[in-house]
Amino acid sequence: MNIDDFYKCTSYPIPPSLRYEVGHFNVFKIDEFSGENSKPIPYNRRNYYKVSVIIGKNRVHYADKTFEAEHNTLLFASPHIPYDWNPLTENLSGFFCVFTEEFFHNYGNIKDYPVFNPSGNSVFSISDEDVKAFSLIYDKMFKEINSDYEYKYDVLRSLVLEIVHKAIRMYPAQKTEVHTNAAMRISNLFLELLERQFPIEDTFQKINFKTPSDFANQLAIHVNYLNKTLKETTQMTTSELIAKRVLQEAKIILKHTKWNISEIAFSLGFEETTHFNNFFKKHLHQTPTQFRNS
């Protein structure tokens, strides 16, 4: 899901500036997404970052752990780490902001902060006093984004980083527990990371994760453990699952576009067209061109 899809799913109008900004930022109140008249919060295929202060009892599934908050939660989400959260009470309140990686272009590497890293801490249980402090920051965001100040987006970047640095100084969340079926959860996380790279919609798009090590690094587990887990839950190796999905996408692109073979190879992560041809022929016993013309 890209940032345009986010607005379509939430019924919020797409800001005119979205077409002209270098990157994108916006801020919302969770109250508008909860209760009887709530707008659905999108889940799949995010390509944007999200920072949420959730006031109320809720449960967060993050990687292979489950975090349950009795009161308040600070949650950081990145495009590379699947997560989901479920309200455990009606009418939650709080705030969240969404932004793309491009929003921080030439302003530091936002993805390198531990709160956005698979091996870092991304879910925090926070006190009522912390909620007040974060709420003040979000109030500044609302005021700033509605202002005419020429450099307001620099201010908004600073406010996001203020939350990030405050969180990094906090103790990690304590109420985490291994998911009751860790193997199945890791399997689901892998499959979601794999699927999130598709569909390939233009020749400039390229999958980011293609090797078992790529996925293991994103999930912060050893590649051998990932392979063992997937073999146990799917009866297929990591490499077999990746190849199966890449091959499926290759067949779709070959049949439904006029892209040349080198463009398809690039989009699917092959450095050389011959490598793609060999891969395709190995699995389907015909070349990409033969398949397209069949």
PDB file of C-alpha atoms in Angstrom:
ATOM      1  CA  MET A   1       0.000   0.000   0.000  1.00  0.00           C
ATOM      2  CA  ASN A   2       1.405   3.383  -0.945  1.00  0.00           C
ATOM      3  CA  ILE A   3       0.570   6.756   0.533  1.00  0.00           C
ATOM      4  CA  ASP A   4      -2.106   7.428  -2.118  1.00  0.00           C
ATOM      5  CA  ASP A   5      -3.847   4.193  -1.146  1.00  0.00           C
ATOM      6  CA  PHE A   6      -3.738   5.245   2.492  1.00  0.00           C
ATOM      7  CA  TYR A   7      -5.888   8.274   1.719  1.00  0.00           C
ATOM      8  CA  LYS A   8      -8.271   6.270  -0.456  1.00  0.00           C
ATOM      9  CA  CYS A   9      -8.805   3.727   2.325  1.00  0.00           C
ATOM     10  CA  THR A  10      -9.320   6.347   5.020  1.00  0.00           C
ATOM     11  CA  SER A  11     -11.699   8.506   2.976  1.00  0.00           C
ATOM     12  CA  TYR A  12      -9.509  11.522   3.645  1.00  0.00           C
ATOM     13  CA  PRO A  13      -8.975  13.791   0.640  1.00  0.00           C
ATOM     14  CA  ILE A  14      -5.553  13.453  -0.953  1.00  0.00           C
ATOM     15  CA  PRO A  15      -3.719  16.700  -0.145  1.00  0.00           C
ATOM     16  CA  PRO A  16      -2.948  18.728  -3.287  1.00  0.00           C
ATOM     17  CA  SER A  17       0.619  19.108  -2.039  1.00  0.00           C
ATOM     18  CA  LEU A  18       1.117  15.346  -2.201  1.00  0.00           C
ATOM     19  CA  ARG A  19       1.799  15.679  -5.912  1.00  0.00           C
ATOM     20  CA  TYR A  20       4.454  18.341  -5.448  1.00  0.00           C
ATOM     21  CA  GLU A  21       6.256  17.640  -2.186  1.00  0.00           C
ATOM     22  CA  VAL A  22       9.577  15.860  -2.000  1.00  0.00           C
ATOM     23  CA  GLY A  23       8.227  13.113   0.176  1.00  0.00           C
ATOM     24  CA  HIS A  24       5.069  13.406   2.191  1.00  0.00           C
ATOM     25  CA  PHE A  25       3.954  14.021   5.777  1.00  0.00           C
ATOM     26  CA  ASN A  26       0.595  14.256   7.521  1.00  0.00           C
ATOM     27  CA  VAL A  27      -0.784  13.933  11.026  1.00  0.00           C
ATOM     28  CA  PHE A  28      -4.109  12.573  12.335  1.00  0.00           C
ATOM     29  CA  LYS A  29      -6.124  11.896  15.471  1.00  0.00           C
ATOM     30  CA  ILE A  30      -6.851   8.245  16.258  1.00  0.00           C
ATOM     31  CA  ASP A  31     -10.280   9.276  17.566  1.00  0.00           C
ATOM     32  CA  GLU A  32     -11.387   9.700  13.965  1.00  0.00           C
ATOM     33  CA  PHE A  33     -10.488   6.067  13.244  1.00  0.00           C
ATOM     34  CA  SER A  34     -12.239   4.430  16.200  1.00  0.00           C
ATOM     35  CA  GLY A  35     -15.792   4.035  17.416  1.00  0.00           C
ATOM     36  CA  GLU A  36     -19.007   3.488  15.469  1.00  0.00           C
ATOM     37  CA  ASN A  37     -18.158   5.944  12.692  1.00  0.00           C
ATOM     38  CA  SER A  38     -14.548   4.918  12.392  1.00  0.00           C
ATOM     39  CA  LYS A  39     -12.622   4.922   9.152  1.00  0.00           C
ATOM     40  CA  PRO A  40     -10.670   1.699   8.525  1.00  0.00           C
ATOM     41  CA  ILE A  41      -6.952   1.829   9.203  1.00  0.00           C
ATOM     42  CA  PRO A  42      -5.176   0.189   6.239  1.00  0.00           C
ATOM     43  CA  TYR A  43      -2.741  -2.633   6.866  1.00  0.00           C
ATOM     44  CA  ASN A  44      -1.291  -4.300   3.773  1.00  0.00           C
ATOM     45  CA  ARG A  45       1.497  -3.107   1.519  1.00  0.00           C
ATOM     46  CA  ARG A  46       2.533   0.024   3.401  1.00  0.00           C
ATOM     47  CA  ASN A  47       5.399   1.903   1.848  1.00  0.00           C
ATOM     48  CA  TYR A  48       5.372   4.674   4.440  1.00  0.00           C
ATOM     49  CA  TYR A  49       6.483   5.191   8.045  1.00  0.00           C
ATOM     50  CA  LYS A  50       4.080   5.709  10.905  1.00  0.00           C
ATOM     51  CA  VAL A  51       4.472   6.911  14.490  1.00  0.00           C
ATOM     52  CA  SER A  52       1.494   6.399  16.793  1.00  0.00           C
ATOM     53  CA  VAL A  53       0.588   7.312  20.343  1.00  0.00           C
ATOM     54  CA  ILE A  54      -2.318   5.015  21.258  1.00  0.00           C
ATOM     55  CA  ILE A  55      -4.281   5.845  24.391  1.00  0.00           C
ATOM     56  CA  GLY A  56      -6.242   2.846  25.632  1.00  0.00           C
ATOM     57  CA  LYS A  57      -5.865  -0.899  26.024  1.00  0.00           C
ATOM     58  CA  ASN A  58      -4.571  -2.561  22.861  1.00  0.00           C
ATOM     59  CA  ARG A  59      -2.523  -5.488  21.615  1.00  0.00           C
ATOM     60  CA  VAL A  60       0.352  -5.194  19.132  1.00  0.00           C
ATOM     61  CA  HIS A  61       1.742  -8.103  17.119  1.00  0.00           C
ATOM     62  CA  TYR A  62       5.258  -7.190  16.091  1.00  0.00           C
ATOM     63  CA  ALA A  63       7.664  -9.637  14.446  1.00  0.00           C
ATOM     64  CA  ASP A  64       7.357 -12.871  16.445  1.00  0.00           C
ATOM     65  CA  LYS A  65       6.250 -11.161  19.653  1.00  0.00           C
ATOM     66  CA  THR A  66       3.000  -9.954  21.129  1.00  0.00           C
ATOM     67  CA  PHE A  67       2.817  -6.798  23.215  1.00  0.00           C
ATOM     68  CA  GLU A  68      -0.260  -6.000  25.285  1.00  0.00           C
ATOM     69  CA  ALA A  69      -0.672  -2.516  26.719  1.00  0.00           C
ATOM     70  CA  GLU A  70      -3.090  -1.873  29.557  1.00  0.00           C
ATOM     71  CA  HIS A  71      -3.050   1.868  29.062  1.00  0.00           C
ATOM     72  CA  ASN A  72      -0.863   3.668  26.519  1.00  0.00           C
ATOM     73  CA  THR A  73       1.420   2.636  23.658  1.00  0.00           C
ATOM     74  CA  LEU A  74       4.016   4.363  21.510  1.00  0.00           C
ATOM     75  CA  LEU A  75       4.400   2.464  18.246  1.00  0.00           C
ATOM     76  CA  PHE A  76       6.882   2.960  15.403  1.00  0.00           C
ATOM     77  CA  ALA A  77       6.215   1.277  12.040  1.00  0.00           C
ATOM     78  CA  SER A  78       8.430   1.145   8.971  1.00  0.00           C
ATOM     79  CA  PRO A  79       7.849  -0.204   5.449  1.00  0.00           C
ATOM     80  CA  HIS A  80      10.086  -3.199   6.172  1.00  0.00           C
ATOM     81  CA  ILE A  81       8.644  -4.566   9.408  1.00  0.00           C
ATOM     82  CA  PRO A  82       5.136  -6.067   9.334  1.00  0.00           C
ATOM     83  CA  TYR A  83       2.974  -5.364  12.345  1.00  0.00           C
ATOM     84  CA  ASP A  84      -0.634  -5.240  13.374  1.00  0.00           C
ATOM     85  CA  TRP A  85      -2.434  -3.826  16.377  1.00  0.00           C
ATOM     86  CA  ASN A  86      -5.871  -4.538  17.764  1.00  0.00           C
ATOM     87  CA  PRO A  87      -7.907  -2.334  20.118  1.00  0.00           C
ATOM     88  CA  LEU A  88      -9.005  -4.093  23.312  1.00  0.00           C
ATOM     89  CA  THR A  89     -11.399  -1.334  24.260  1.00  0.00           C
ATOM     90  CA  GLU A  90     -13.850   0.891  22.421  1.00  0.00           C
ATOM     91  CA  ASN A  91     -13.099   4.414  21.322  1.00  0.00           C
ATOM     92  CA  LEU A  92      -9.342   4.542  21.523  1.00  0.00           C
ATOM     93  CA  SER A  93      -7.758   7.961  21.297  1.00  0.00           C
ATOM     94  CA  GLY A  94      -4.348   9.327  20.472  1.00  0.00           C
ATOM     95  CA  PHE A  95      -2.417  10.546  17.459  1.00  0.00           C
ATOM     96  CA  PHE A  96      -0.365   9.281  14.563  1.00  0.00           C
ATOM     97  CA  CYS A  97       1.685  10.737  11.764  1.00  0.00           C
ATOM     98  CA  VAL A  98       2.619   9.165   8.444  1.00  0.00           C
ATOM     99  CA  PHE A  99       5.534  10.047   6.214  1.00  0.00           C
ATOM    100  CA  THR A 100       7.603   8.608   3.397  1.00  0.00           C
ATOM    101  CA  GLU A 101      11.330   7.974   3.473  1.00  0.00           C
ATOM    102  CA  GLU A 102      11.727  10.718   0.850  1.00  0.00           C
ATOM    103  CA  PHE A 103      10.365  13.207   3.364  1.00  0.00           C
ATOM    104  CA  PHE A 104      13.682  12.916   5.206  1.00  0.00           C
ATOM    105  CA  HIS A 105      15.797  13.198   2.064  1.00  0.00           C
ATOM    106  CA  ASN A 106      19.007  15.096   2.909  1.00  0.00           C
ATOM    107  CA  TYR A 107      17.822  15.250   6.509  1.00  0.00           C
ATOM    108  CA  GLY A 108      19.427  12.094   7.879  1.00  0.00           C
ATOM    109  CA  ASN A 109      18.676   8.402   7.369  1.00  0.00           C
ATOM    110  CA  ILE A 110      15.418   7.880   9.206  1.00  0.00           C
ATOM    111  CA  LYS A 111      15.504   4.121   8.587  1.00  0.00           C
ATOM    112  CA  ASP A 112      18.773   3.780  10.520  1.00  0.00           C
ATOM    113  CA  TYR A 113      17.251   4.758  13.864  1.00  0.00           C
ATOM    114  CA  PRO A 114      16.769   1.688  16.095  1.00  0.00           C
ATOM    115  CA  VAL A 115      13.039   2.304  16.524  1.00  0.00           C
ATOM    116  CA  PHE A 116      12.631   1.613  12.785  1.00  0.00           C
ATOM    117  CA  ASN A 117      15.052  -1.305  12.719  1.00  0.00           C
ATOM    118  CA  PRO A 118      13.988  -4.980  12.983  1.00  0.00           C
ATOM    119  CA  SER A 119      16.497  -5.577  15.769  1.00  0.00           C
ATOM    120  CA  GLY A 120      15.575  -2.447  17.709  1.00  0.00           C
ATOM    121  CA  ASN A 121      12.732  -1.588  20.069  1.00  0.00           C
ATOM    122  CA  SER A 122       9.676  -0.264  18.258  1.00  0.00           C
ATOM    123  CA  VAL A 123       6.864  -0.689  20.793  1.00  0.00           C
ATOM    124  CA  PHE A 124       6.849   1.148  24.116  1.00  0.00           C
ATOM    125  CA  SER A 125       4.494   1.170  27.062  1.00  0.00           C
ATOM    126  CA  ILE A 126       4.250   4.795  28.122  1.00  0.00           C
ATOM    127  CA  SER A 127       2.880   6.555  31.188  1.00  0.00           C
ATOM    128  CA  ASP A 128       0.172   9.181  31.319  1.00  0.00           C
ATOM    129  CA  GLU A 129       2.918  11.765  31.818  1.00  0.00           C
ATOM    130  CA  ASP A 130       4.620  10.540  28.661  1.00  0.00           C
ATOM    131  CA  VAL A 131       1.315  10.808  26.799  1.00  0.00           C
ATOM    132  CA  LYS A 132       1.042  14.439  27.834  1.00  0.00           C
ATOM    133  CA  ALA A 133       4.572  15.134  26.573  1.00  0.00           C
ATOM    134  CA  PHE A 134       3.972  13.404  23.242  1.00  0.00           C
ATOM    135  CA  SER A 135       0.569  15.046  22.880  1.00  0.00           C
ATOM    136  CA  LEU A 136       2.223  18.450  23.076  1.00  0.00           C
ATOM    137  CA  ILE A 137       4.502  17.445  20.195  1.00  0.00           C
ATOM    138  CA  TYR A 138       1.550  16.310  18.109  1.00  0.00           C
ATOM    139  CA  ASP A 139      -0.275  19.552  18.916  1.00  0.00           C
ATOM    140  CA  LYS A 140       2.708  21.386  17.454  1.00  0.00           C
ATOM    141  CA  MET A 141       2.487  19.170  14.364  1.00  0.00           C
ATOM    142  CA  PHE A 142      -1.161  20.033  13.797  1.00  0.00           C
ATOM    143  CA  LYS A 143      -0.445  23.728  14.259  1.00  0.00           C
ATOM    144  CA  GLU A 144       2.615  23.657  12.012  1.00  0.00           C
ATOM    145  CA  ILE A 145       1.107  21.667   9.138  1.00  0.00           C
ATOM    146  CA  ASN A 146      -1.763  24.148   8.939  1.00  0.00           C
ATOM    147  CA  SER A 147       0.519  27.167   8.991  1.00  0.00           C
ATOM    148  CA  ASP A 148       1.859  29.192   6.083  1.00  0.00           C
ATOM    149  CA  TYR A 149       5.397  29.141   7.415  1.00  0.00           C
ATOM    150  CA  GLU A 150       7.838  28.671   4.544  1.00  0.00           C
ATOM    151  CA  TYR A 151       9.978  26.130   6.395  1.00  0.00           C
ATOM    152  CA  LYS A 152       7.210  24.263   8.204  1.00  0.00           C
ATOM    153  CA  TYR A 153       8.289  20.863   6.850  1.00  0.00           C
ATOM    154  CA  ASP A 154      11.716  21.306   8.421  1.00  0.00           C
ATOM    155  CA  VAL A 155       9.941  21.978  11.713  1.00  0.00           C
ATOM    156  CA  LEU A 156       7.803  18.860  11.227  1.00  0.00           C
ATOM    157  CA  ARG A 157      10.902  16.733  10.581  1.00  0.00           C
ATOM    158  CA  SER A 158      12.384  18.057  13.802  1.00  0.00           C
ATOM    159  CA  LEU A 159       9.209  17.190  15.704  1.00  0.00           C
ATOM    160  CA  VAL A 160       9.266  13.622  14.376  1.00  0.00           C
ATOM    161  CA  LEU A 161      12.891  13.288  15.439  1.00  0.00           C
ATOM    162  CA  GLU A 162      12.023  14.711  18.848  1.00  0.00           C
ATOM    163  CA  ILE A 163       9.653  11.754  19.344  1.00  0.00           C
ATOM    164  CA  VAL A 164      12.232   9.316  17.993  1.00  0.00           C
ATOM    165  CA  HIS A 165      14.998  10.509  20.317  1.00  0.00           C
ATOM    166  CA  LYS A 166      12.699  10.577  23.328  1.00  0.00           C
ATOM    167  CA  ALA A 167      11.710   6.976  22.608  1.00  0.00           C
ATOM    168  CA  ILE A 168      15.294   5.800  22.164  1.00  0.00           C
ATOM    169  CA  ARG A 169      16.065   7.071  25.652  1.00  0.00           C
ATOM    170  CA  MET A 170      13.196   5.089  27.136  1.00  0.00           C
ATOM    171  CA  TYR A 171      13.419   1.575  28.521  1.00  0.00           C
ATOM    172  CA  PRO A 172      12.283  -1.163  26.130  1.00  0.00           C
ATOM    173  CA  ALA A 173       8.763  -2.468  26.471  1.00  0.00           C
ATOM    174  CA  GLN A 174       8.592  -5.142  29.150  1.00  0.00           C
ATOM    175  CA  LYS A 175       5.365  -6.993  28.392  1.00  0.00           C
ATOM    176  CA  THR A 176       6.574  -8.889  25.376  1.00  0.00           C
ATOM    177  CA  GLU A 177       6.130 -12.594  24.977  1.00  0.00           C
ATOM    178  CA  VAL A 178       7.030 -15.086  22.320  1.00  0.00           C
ATOM    179  CA  HIS A 179       4.021 -15.755  20.127  1.00  0.00           C
ATOM    180  CA  THR A 180       2.296 -19.034  20.981  1.00  0.00           C
ATOM    181  CA  ASN A 181       3.262 -20.343  17.563  1.00  0.00           C
ATOM    182  CA  ALA A 182       6.498 -18.541  16.798  1.00  0.00           C
ATOM    183  CA  ALA A 183       7.303 -20.709  13.780  1.00  0.00           C
ATOM    184  CA  MET A 184       3.994 -19.932  12.100  1.00  0.00           C
ATOM    185  CA  ARG A 185       4.288 -16.247  12.909  1.00  0.00           C
ATOM    186  CA  ILE A 186       7.814 -16.029  11.446  1.00  0.00           C
ATOM    187  CA  SER A 187       6.543 -17.862   8.390  1.00  0.00           C
ATOM    188  CA  ASN A 188       3.689 -15.380   7.998  1.00  0.00           C
ATOM    189  CA  LEU A 189       6.044 -12.433   8.448  1.00  0.00           C
ATOM    190  CA  PHE A 190       8.391 -13.795   5.795  1.00  0.00           C
ATOM    191  CA  LEU A 191       5.533 -14.358   3.346  1.00  0.00           C
ATOM    192  CA  GLU A 192       4.215 -10.852   3.965  1.00  0.00           C
ATOM    193  CA  LEU A 193       7.645  -9.292   3.413  1.00  0.00           C
ATOM    194  CA  LEU A 194       7.945 -11.290   0.218  1.00  0.00           C
ATOM    195  CA  GLU A 195       4.477 -10.358  -1.023  1.00  0.00           C
ATOM    196  CA  ARG A 196       4.871  -6.710  -0.090  1.00  0.00           C
ATOM    197  CA  GLN A 197       7.344  -6.280  -2.948  1.00  0.00           C
ATOM    198  CA  PHE A 198       4.655  -7.030  -5.511  1.00  0.00           C
ATOM    199  CA  PRO A 199       3.017  -6.289  -7.853  1.00  0.00           C
ATOM    200  CA  ILE A 200       5.714  -4.776 -10.070  1.00  0.00           C
ATOM    201  CA  GLU A 201       3.896  -1.905 -11.774  1.00  0.00           C
ATOM    202  CA  ASP A 202       6.568  -0.048 -13.740  1.00  0.00           C
ATOM    203  CA  THR A 203      10.031  -0.638 -15.158  1.00  0.00           C
ATOM    204  CA  PHE A 204      11.661   1.587 -12.542  1.00  0.00           C
ATOM    205  CA  GLN A 205      10.404  -0.566  -9.673  1.00  0.00           C
ATOM    206  CA  LYS A 206      12.787  -3.198  -8.331  1.00  0.00           C
ATOM    207  CA  ILE A 207      12.386  -5.759  -5.564  1.00  0.00           C
ATOM    208  CA  ASN A 208      14.618  -5.067  -2.568  1.00  0.00           C
ATOM    209  CA  PHE A 209      14.819  -8.509  -0.982  1.00  0.00           C
ATOM    210  CA  LYS A 210      15.742 -11.473  -3.146  1.00  0.00           C
ATOM    211  CA  THR A 211      18.008 -13.778  -1.141  1.00  0.00           C
ATOM    212  CA  PRO A 212      17.293 -15.744   2.049  1.00  0.00           C
ATOM    213  CA  SER A 213      19.856 -13.573   3.845  1.00  0.00           C
ATOM    214  CA  ASP A 214      17.972 -10.415   2.799  1.00  0.00           C
ATOM    215  CA  PHE A 215      14.819 -11.667   4.504  1.00  0.00           C
ATOM    216  CA  ALA A 216      16.626 -13.057   7.546  1.00  0.00           C
ATOM    217  CA  ASN A 217      18.275  -9.679   8.127  1.00  0.00           C
ATOM    218  CA  GLN A 218      14.933  -7.901   7.945  1.00  0.00           C
ATOM    219  CA  LEU A 219      13.416 -10.313  10.458  1.00  0.00           C
ATOM    220  CA  ALA A 220      16.514 -10.127  12.690  1.00  0.00           C
ATOM    221  CA  ILE A 221      16.975 -13.907  12.757  1.00  0.00           C
ATOM    222  CA  HIS A 222      19.679 -16.244  11.469  1.00  0.00           C
ATOM    223  CA  VAL A 223      19.200 -17.397   7.895  1.00  0.00           C
ATOM    224  CA  ASN A 224      19.478 -21.055   8.940  1.00  0.00           C
ATOM    225  CA  TYR A 225      16.710 -20.588  11.489  1.00  0.00           C
ATOM    226  CA  LEU A 226      14.512 -18.917   8.883  1.00  0.00           C
ATOM    227  CA  ASN A 227      15.075 -21.771   6.461  1.00  0.00           C
ATOM    228  CA  LYS A 228      14.365 -24.391   9.148  1.00  0.00           C
ATOM    229  CA  THR A 229      11.179 -22.580  10.171  1.00  0.00           C
ATOM    230  CA  LEU A 230       9.863 -22.242   6.620  1.00  0.00           C
ATOM    231  CA  LYS A 231      10.669 -25.858   5.850  1.00  0.00           C
ATOM    232  CA  GLU A 232       8.701 -26.870   8.931  1.00  0.00           C
ATOM    233  CA  THR A 233       5.655 -24.710   8.170  1.00  0.00           C
ATOM    234  CA  THR A 234       5.516 -24.736   4.362  1.00  0.00           C
ATOM    235  CA  GLN A 235       7.559 -27.799   3.364  1.00  0.00           C
ATOM    236  CA  MET A 236       9.571 -25.493   1.102  1.00  0.00           C
ATOM    237  CA  THR A 237      12.937 -23.835   1.572  1.00  0.00           C
ATOM    238  CA  THR A 238      13.402 -20.074   1.690  1.00  0.00           C
ATOM    239  CA  SER A 239      14.975 -20.094  -1.767  1.00  0.00           C
ATOM    240  CA  GLU A 240      12.124 -22.180  -3.198  1.00  0.00           C
ATOM    241  CA  LEU A 241       9.484 -19.799  -1.836  1.00  0.00           C
ATOM    242  CA  ILE A 242      11.300 -16.751  -3.203  1.00  0.00           C
ATOM    243  CA  ALA A 243      11.779 -18.384  -6.594  1.00  0.00           C
ATOM    244  CA  LYS A 244       8.126 -19.426  -6.757  1.00  0.00           C
ATOM    245  CA  ARG A 245       6.885 -15.861  -6.165  1.00  0.00           C
ATOM    246  CA  VAL A 246       9.432 -14.264  -8.505  1.00  0.00           C
ATOM    247  CA  LEU A 247       8.486 -16.747 -11.214  1.00  0.00           C
ATOM    248  CA  GLN A 248       4.793 -15.999 -10.727  1.00  0.00           C
ATOM    249  CA  GLU A 249       5.429 -12.268 -11.129  1.00  0.00           C
ATOM    250  CA  ALA A 250       7.624 -12.877 -14.172  1.00  0.00           C
ATOM    251  CA  LYS A 251       4.831 -14.804 -15.887  1.00  0.00           C
ATOM    252  CA  ILE A 252       2.315 -12.040 -15.161  1.00  0.00           C
ATOM    253  CA  ILE A 253       4.600  -9.315 -16.521  1.00  0.00           C
ATOM    254  CA  LEU A 254       5.473 -11.335 -19.622  1.00  0.00           C
ATOM    255  CA  LYS A 255       1.813 -11.924 -20.474  1.00  0.00           C
ATOM    256  CA  HIS A 256       0.373  -8.532 -19.565  1.00  0.00           C
ATOM    257  CA  THR A 257       3.047  -5.996 -20.526  1.00  0.00           C
ATOM    258  CA  LYS A 258       5.271  -5.184 -23.466  1.00  0.00           C
ATOM    259  CA  TRP A 259       8.362  -4.647 -21.329  1.00  0.00           C
ATOM    260  CA  ASN A 260      11.510  -6.039 -22.842  1.00  0.00           C
ATOM    261  CA  ILE A 261      13.257  -8.951 -21.147  1.00  0.00           C
ATOM    262  CA  SER A 262      16.069  -6.841 -19.715  1.00  0.00           C
ATOM    263  CA  GLU A 263      13.550  -4.502 -18.033  1.00  0.00           C
ATOM    264  CA  ILE A 264      11.742  -7.455 -16.492  1.00  0.00           C
ATOM    265  CA  ALA A 265      15.010  -8.973 -15.320  1.00  0.00           C
ATOM    266  CA  PHE A 266      16.017  -5.689 -13.652  1.00  0.00           C
ATOM    267  CA  SER A 267      12.653  -5.299 -11.880  1.00  0.00           C
ATOM    268  CA  LEU A 268      12.871  -8.833 -10.499  1.00  0.00           C
ATOM    269  CA  GLY A 269      16.331  -8.298  -9.059  1.00  0.00           C
ATOM    270  CA  PHE A 270      18.520  -9.976 -11.672  1.00  0.00           C
ATOM    271  CA  GLU A 271      21.726  -8.102 -12.390  1.00  0.00           C
ATOM    272  CA  GLU A 272      22.127  -9.753 -15.789  1.00  0.00           C
ATOM    273  CA  THR A 273      19.436 -10.661 -18.317  1.00  0.00           C
ATOM    274  CA  THR A 274      21.135 -14.009 -18.893  1.00  0.00           C
ATOM    275  CA  HIS A 275      20.685 -14.843 -15.202  1.00  0.00           C
ATOM    276  CA  PHE A 276      16.950 -14.225 -15.535  1.00  0.00           C
ATOM    277  CA  ASN A 277      16.770 -16.309 -18.709  1.00  0.00           C
ATOM    278  CA  ASN A 278      18.571 -19.190 -17.006  1.00  0.00           C
ATOM    279  CA  PHE A 279      16.338 -18.920 -13.922  1.00  0.00           C
ATOM    280  CA  PHE A 280      13.167 -18.927 -16.025  1.00  0.00           C
ATOM    281  CA  LYS A 281      14.282 -21.805 -18.216  1.00  0.00           C
ATOM    282  CA  LYS A 282      15.340 -23.865 -15.199  1.00  0.00           C
ATOM    283  CA  HIS A 283      11.836 -23.697 -13.715  1.00  0.00           C
ATOM    284  CA  LEU A 284       9.610 -23.697 -16.822  1.00  0.00           C
ATOM    285  CA  HIS A 285      11.861 -25.395 -19.383  1.00  0.00           C
ATOM    286  CA  GLN A 286      11.420 -22.541 -21.845  1.00  0.00           C
ATOM    287  CA  THR A 287      12.832 -19.062 -22.235  1.00  0.00           C
ATOM    288  CA  PRO A 288      10.886 -15.933 -21.224  1.00  0.00           C
ATOM    289  CA  THR A 289      10.400 -15.064 -24.909  1.00  0.00           C
ATOM    290  CA  GLN A 290       9.054 -18.523 -25.696  1.00  0.00           C
ATOM    291  CA  PHE A 291       6.631 -18.270 -22.786  1.00  0.00           C
ATOM    292  CA  ARG A 292       5.453 -14.817 -23.902  1.00  0.00           C
ATOM    293  CA  ASN A 293       4.798 -16.053 -27.443  1.00  0.00           C
ATOM    294  CA  SER A 294       3.130 -19.292 -26.441  1.00  0.00           C
TER     295      SER A 294
END
